[in-house]
CSV table of C-alpha atoms in Angstrom, one decimal:
chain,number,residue,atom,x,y,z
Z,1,UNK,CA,-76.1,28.4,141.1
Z,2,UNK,CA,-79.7,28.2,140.4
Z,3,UNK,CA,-81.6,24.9,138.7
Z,4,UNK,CA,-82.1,26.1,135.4
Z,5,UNK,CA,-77.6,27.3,135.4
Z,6,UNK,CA,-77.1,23.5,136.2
Z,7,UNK,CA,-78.8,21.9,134.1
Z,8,UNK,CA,-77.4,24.2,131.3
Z,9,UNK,CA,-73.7,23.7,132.9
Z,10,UNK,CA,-74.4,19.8,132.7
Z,11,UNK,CA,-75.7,19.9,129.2
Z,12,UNK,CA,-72.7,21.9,128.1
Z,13,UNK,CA,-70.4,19.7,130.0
Z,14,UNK,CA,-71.5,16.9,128.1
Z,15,UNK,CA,-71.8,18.5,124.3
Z,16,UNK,CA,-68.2,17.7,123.4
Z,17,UNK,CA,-68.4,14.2,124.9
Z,18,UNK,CA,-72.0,13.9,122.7
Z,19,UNK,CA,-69.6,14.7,119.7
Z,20,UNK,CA,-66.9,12.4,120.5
Z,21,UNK,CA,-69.3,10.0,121.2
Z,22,UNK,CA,-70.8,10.1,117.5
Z,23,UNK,CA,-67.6,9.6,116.0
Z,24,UNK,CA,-67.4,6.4,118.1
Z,25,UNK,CA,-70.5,5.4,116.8
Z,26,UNK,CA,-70.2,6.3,113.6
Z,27,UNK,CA,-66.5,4.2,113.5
Z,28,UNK,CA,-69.0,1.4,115.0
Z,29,UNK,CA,-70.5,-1.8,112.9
Z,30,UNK,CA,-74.6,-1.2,113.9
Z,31,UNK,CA,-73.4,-0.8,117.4
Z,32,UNK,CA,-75.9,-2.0,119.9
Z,33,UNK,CA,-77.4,-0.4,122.9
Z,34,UNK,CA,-75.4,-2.4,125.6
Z,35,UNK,CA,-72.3,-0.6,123.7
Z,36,UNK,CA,-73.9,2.6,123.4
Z,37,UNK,CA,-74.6,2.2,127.2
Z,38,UNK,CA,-71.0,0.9,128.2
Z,39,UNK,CA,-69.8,3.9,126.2
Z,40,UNK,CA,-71.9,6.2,128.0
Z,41,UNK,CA,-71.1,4.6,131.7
Z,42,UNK,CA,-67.8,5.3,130.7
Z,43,UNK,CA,-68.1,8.7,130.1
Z,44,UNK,CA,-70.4,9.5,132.2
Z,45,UNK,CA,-68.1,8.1,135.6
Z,46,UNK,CA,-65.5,10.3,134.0
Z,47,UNK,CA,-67.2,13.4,133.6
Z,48,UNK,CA,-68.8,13.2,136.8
Z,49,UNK,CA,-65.7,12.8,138.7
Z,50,UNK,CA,-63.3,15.6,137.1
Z,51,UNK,CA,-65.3,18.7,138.2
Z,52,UNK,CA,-64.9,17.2,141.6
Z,53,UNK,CA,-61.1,16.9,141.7
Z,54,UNK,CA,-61.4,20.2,139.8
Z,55,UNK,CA,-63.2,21.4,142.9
Z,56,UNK,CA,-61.2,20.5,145.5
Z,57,UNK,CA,-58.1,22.6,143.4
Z,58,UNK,CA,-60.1,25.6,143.5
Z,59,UNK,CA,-61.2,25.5,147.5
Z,60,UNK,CA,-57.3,25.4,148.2
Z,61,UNK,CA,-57.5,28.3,145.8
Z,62,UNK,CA,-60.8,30.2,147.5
Z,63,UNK,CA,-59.4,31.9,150.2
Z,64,UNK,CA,-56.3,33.7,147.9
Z,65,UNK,CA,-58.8,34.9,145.1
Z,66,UNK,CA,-62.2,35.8,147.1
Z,67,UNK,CA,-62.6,39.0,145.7
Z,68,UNK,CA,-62.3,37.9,142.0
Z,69,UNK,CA,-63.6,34.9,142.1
Z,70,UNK,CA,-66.8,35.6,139.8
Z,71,UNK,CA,-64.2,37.5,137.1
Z,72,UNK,CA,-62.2,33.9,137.2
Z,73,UNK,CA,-65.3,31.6,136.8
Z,74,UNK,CA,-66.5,33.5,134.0
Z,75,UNK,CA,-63.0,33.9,132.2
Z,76,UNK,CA,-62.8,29.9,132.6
Z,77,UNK,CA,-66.3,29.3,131.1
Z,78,UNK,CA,-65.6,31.8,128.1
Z,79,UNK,CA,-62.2,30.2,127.5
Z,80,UNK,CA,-63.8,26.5,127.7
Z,81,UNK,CA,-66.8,27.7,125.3
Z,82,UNK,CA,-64.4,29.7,123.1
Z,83,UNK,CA,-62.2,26.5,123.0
Z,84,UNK,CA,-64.5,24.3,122.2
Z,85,UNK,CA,-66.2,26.7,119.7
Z,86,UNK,CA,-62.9,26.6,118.3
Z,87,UNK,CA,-62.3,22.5,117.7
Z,88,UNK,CA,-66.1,22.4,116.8
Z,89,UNK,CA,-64.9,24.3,113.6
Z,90,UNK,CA,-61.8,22.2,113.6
Z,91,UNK,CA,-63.5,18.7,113.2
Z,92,UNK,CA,-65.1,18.4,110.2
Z,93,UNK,CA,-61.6,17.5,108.8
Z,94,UNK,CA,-61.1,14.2,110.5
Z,95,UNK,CA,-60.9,10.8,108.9
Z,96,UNK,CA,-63.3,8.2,109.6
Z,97,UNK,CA,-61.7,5.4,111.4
Z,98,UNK,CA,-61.9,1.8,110.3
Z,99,UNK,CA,-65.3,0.2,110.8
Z,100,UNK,CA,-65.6,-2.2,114.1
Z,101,UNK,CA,-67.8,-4.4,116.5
Z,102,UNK,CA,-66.6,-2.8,119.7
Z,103,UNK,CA,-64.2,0.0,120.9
Z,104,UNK,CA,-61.8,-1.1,123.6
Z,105,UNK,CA,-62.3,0.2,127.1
Z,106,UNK,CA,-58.8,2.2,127.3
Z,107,UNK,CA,-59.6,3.8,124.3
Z,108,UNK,CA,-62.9,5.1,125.4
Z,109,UNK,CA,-61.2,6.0,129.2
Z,110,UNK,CA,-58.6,8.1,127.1
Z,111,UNK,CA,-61.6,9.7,124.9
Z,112,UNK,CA,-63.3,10.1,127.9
Z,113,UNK,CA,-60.6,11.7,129.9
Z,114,UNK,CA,-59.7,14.0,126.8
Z,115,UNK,CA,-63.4,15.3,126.7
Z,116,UNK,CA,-63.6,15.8,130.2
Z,117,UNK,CA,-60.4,18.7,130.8
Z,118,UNK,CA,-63.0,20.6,130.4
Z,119,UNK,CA,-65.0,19.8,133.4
Z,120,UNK,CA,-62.2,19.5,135.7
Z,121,UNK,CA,-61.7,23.5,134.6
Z,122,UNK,CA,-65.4,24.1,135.2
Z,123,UNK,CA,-64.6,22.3,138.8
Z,124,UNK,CA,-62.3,24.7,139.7
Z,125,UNK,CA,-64.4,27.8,138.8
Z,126,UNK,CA,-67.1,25.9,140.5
Z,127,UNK,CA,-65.4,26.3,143.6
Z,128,UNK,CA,-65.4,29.8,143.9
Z,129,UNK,CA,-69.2,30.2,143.6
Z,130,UNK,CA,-72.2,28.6,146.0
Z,131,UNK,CA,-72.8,25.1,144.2
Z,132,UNK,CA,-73.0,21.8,145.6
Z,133,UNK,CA,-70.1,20.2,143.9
Z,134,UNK,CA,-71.3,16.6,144.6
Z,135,UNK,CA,-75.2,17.7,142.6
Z,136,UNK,CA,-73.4,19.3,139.6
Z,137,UNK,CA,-71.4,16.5,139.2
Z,138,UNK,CA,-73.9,13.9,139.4
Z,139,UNK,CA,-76.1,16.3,136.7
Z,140,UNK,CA,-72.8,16.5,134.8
Z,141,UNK,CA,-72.2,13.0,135.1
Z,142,UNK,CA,-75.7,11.6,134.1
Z,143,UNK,CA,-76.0,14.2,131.2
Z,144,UNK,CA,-72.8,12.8,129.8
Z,145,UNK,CA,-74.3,8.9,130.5
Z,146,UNK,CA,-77.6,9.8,128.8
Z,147,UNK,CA,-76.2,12.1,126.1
Z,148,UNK,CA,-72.9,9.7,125.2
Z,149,UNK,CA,-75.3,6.7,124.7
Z,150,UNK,CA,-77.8,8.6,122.8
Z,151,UNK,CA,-74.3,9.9,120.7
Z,152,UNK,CA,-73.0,6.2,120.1
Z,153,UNK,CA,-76.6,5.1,118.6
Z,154,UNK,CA,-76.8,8.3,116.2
Z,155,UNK,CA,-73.5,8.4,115.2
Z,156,UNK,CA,-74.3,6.1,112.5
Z,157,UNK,CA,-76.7,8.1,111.3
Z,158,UNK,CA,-75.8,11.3,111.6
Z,159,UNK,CA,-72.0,11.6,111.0
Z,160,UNK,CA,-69.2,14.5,112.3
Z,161,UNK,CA,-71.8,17.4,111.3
Z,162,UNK,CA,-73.7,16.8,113.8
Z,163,UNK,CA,-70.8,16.5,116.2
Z,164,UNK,CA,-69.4,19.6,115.2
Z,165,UNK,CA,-72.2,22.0,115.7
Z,166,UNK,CA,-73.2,20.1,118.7
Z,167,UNK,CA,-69.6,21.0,120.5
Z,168,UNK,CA,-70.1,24.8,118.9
Z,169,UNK,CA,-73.4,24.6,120.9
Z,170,UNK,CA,-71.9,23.5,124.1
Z,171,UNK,CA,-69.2,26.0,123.8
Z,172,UNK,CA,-71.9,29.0,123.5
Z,173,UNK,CA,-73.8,27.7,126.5
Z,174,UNK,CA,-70.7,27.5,128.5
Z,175,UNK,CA,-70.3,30.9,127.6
Z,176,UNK,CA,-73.5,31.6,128.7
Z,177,UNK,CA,-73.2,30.4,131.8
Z,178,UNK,CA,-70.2,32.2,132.8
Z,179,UNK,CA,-71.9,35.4,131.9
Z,180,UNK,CA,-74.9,34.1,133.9
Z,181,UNK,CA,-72.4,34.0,136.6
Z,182,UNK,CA,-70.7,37.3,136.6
Z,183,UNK,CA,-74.3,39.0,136.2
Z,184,UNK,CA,-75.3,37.1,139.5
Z,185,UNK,CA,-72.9,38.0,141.5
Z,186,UNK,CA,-72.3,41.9,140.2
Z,187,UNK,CA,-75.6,42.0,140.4
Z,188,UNK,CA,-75.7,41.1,143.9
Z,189,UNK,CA,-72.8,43.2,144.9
């Protein structure tokens, strides 16, 4: 996978937890930067570590699907972007929770895991092209820190609109990447 598919993949990895993270702040009292951060260390430790486990599924996987494995990496990607195309459209009709100081830190771990099925999915399509698993998930993992903190801060500001066209985005560039993929590797074949 070259730089500039990585840094795309990590960037869309972290888009839905960017929009979950601006509901969080906007359901925040002024939150501070040490929550924004704890919310975004959260996240970020949780992202980072599903594509992994979502890795080491697909290598059991690898050596059954060899042949197809650029047609199932880019059907994953599509699904994931079409997906969460799909609940970017769908959340612009959620309540706005009760205002408060702090969130709880099972509550974000639940949020956290929630926004992160995704990654473990990209994990296993991962694993059946060349990536270092262990860079993309550090990438993935400090794009969700940086962009979950940033998310927390705004979310007082900018509301669910911004969260919804900001998981629409990540769903496109997930799509993007899976075609980035396929054209790769048929291109190379």
């Amino acid at each position: 996978m070259n730089p500039i598919s990585l840094i795309l993949l990590a960037l869309a990895m972290s888009t839905d937890a960017f929009a979950a993270a601006i509901g969080k702040g906007a359901a925040l009292q002024r939150p501070r930067f040490i929550e924004a951060l704890r919310t975004g260390a959260i996240f970020g430790v949780i992202e980072a570590v599903t594509p992994v486990i979502g890795w080491l599924l697909g290598q059991v996987a690898t050596r059954f699907v060899t042949n197809w494995d650029h047609w199932i990496a880019f059907l994953l990607l599509l699904g994931l972007g079409l997906h969460m195309i799909y609940a970017g459209w769908r959340t612009g009709a959620d309540e706005p929770e009760a205002k408060r100081v702090r969130h709880g830190f099972w509550l974000l771990a639940a949020t956290a895991l929630a926004t992160s099925i995704d990654a473990l999915a990209v994990g296993v399509g991962l694993a059946f092209v060349n990536v270092n698993i262990m860079l993309a998930a550090a990438a993935i993992g400090l794009a969700t820190l940086t962009m979950v903190t940033l998310g927390t801060l705004l979310g007082r500001v900018l509301g669910a609109v911004v969260g919804q066209w900001a998981e629409i985005a990540g769903g496109l560039v997930l799509i993007l990447v899976g075609a980035t993929i396929l054209y790769e590797h048929l291109g190379a074949g």
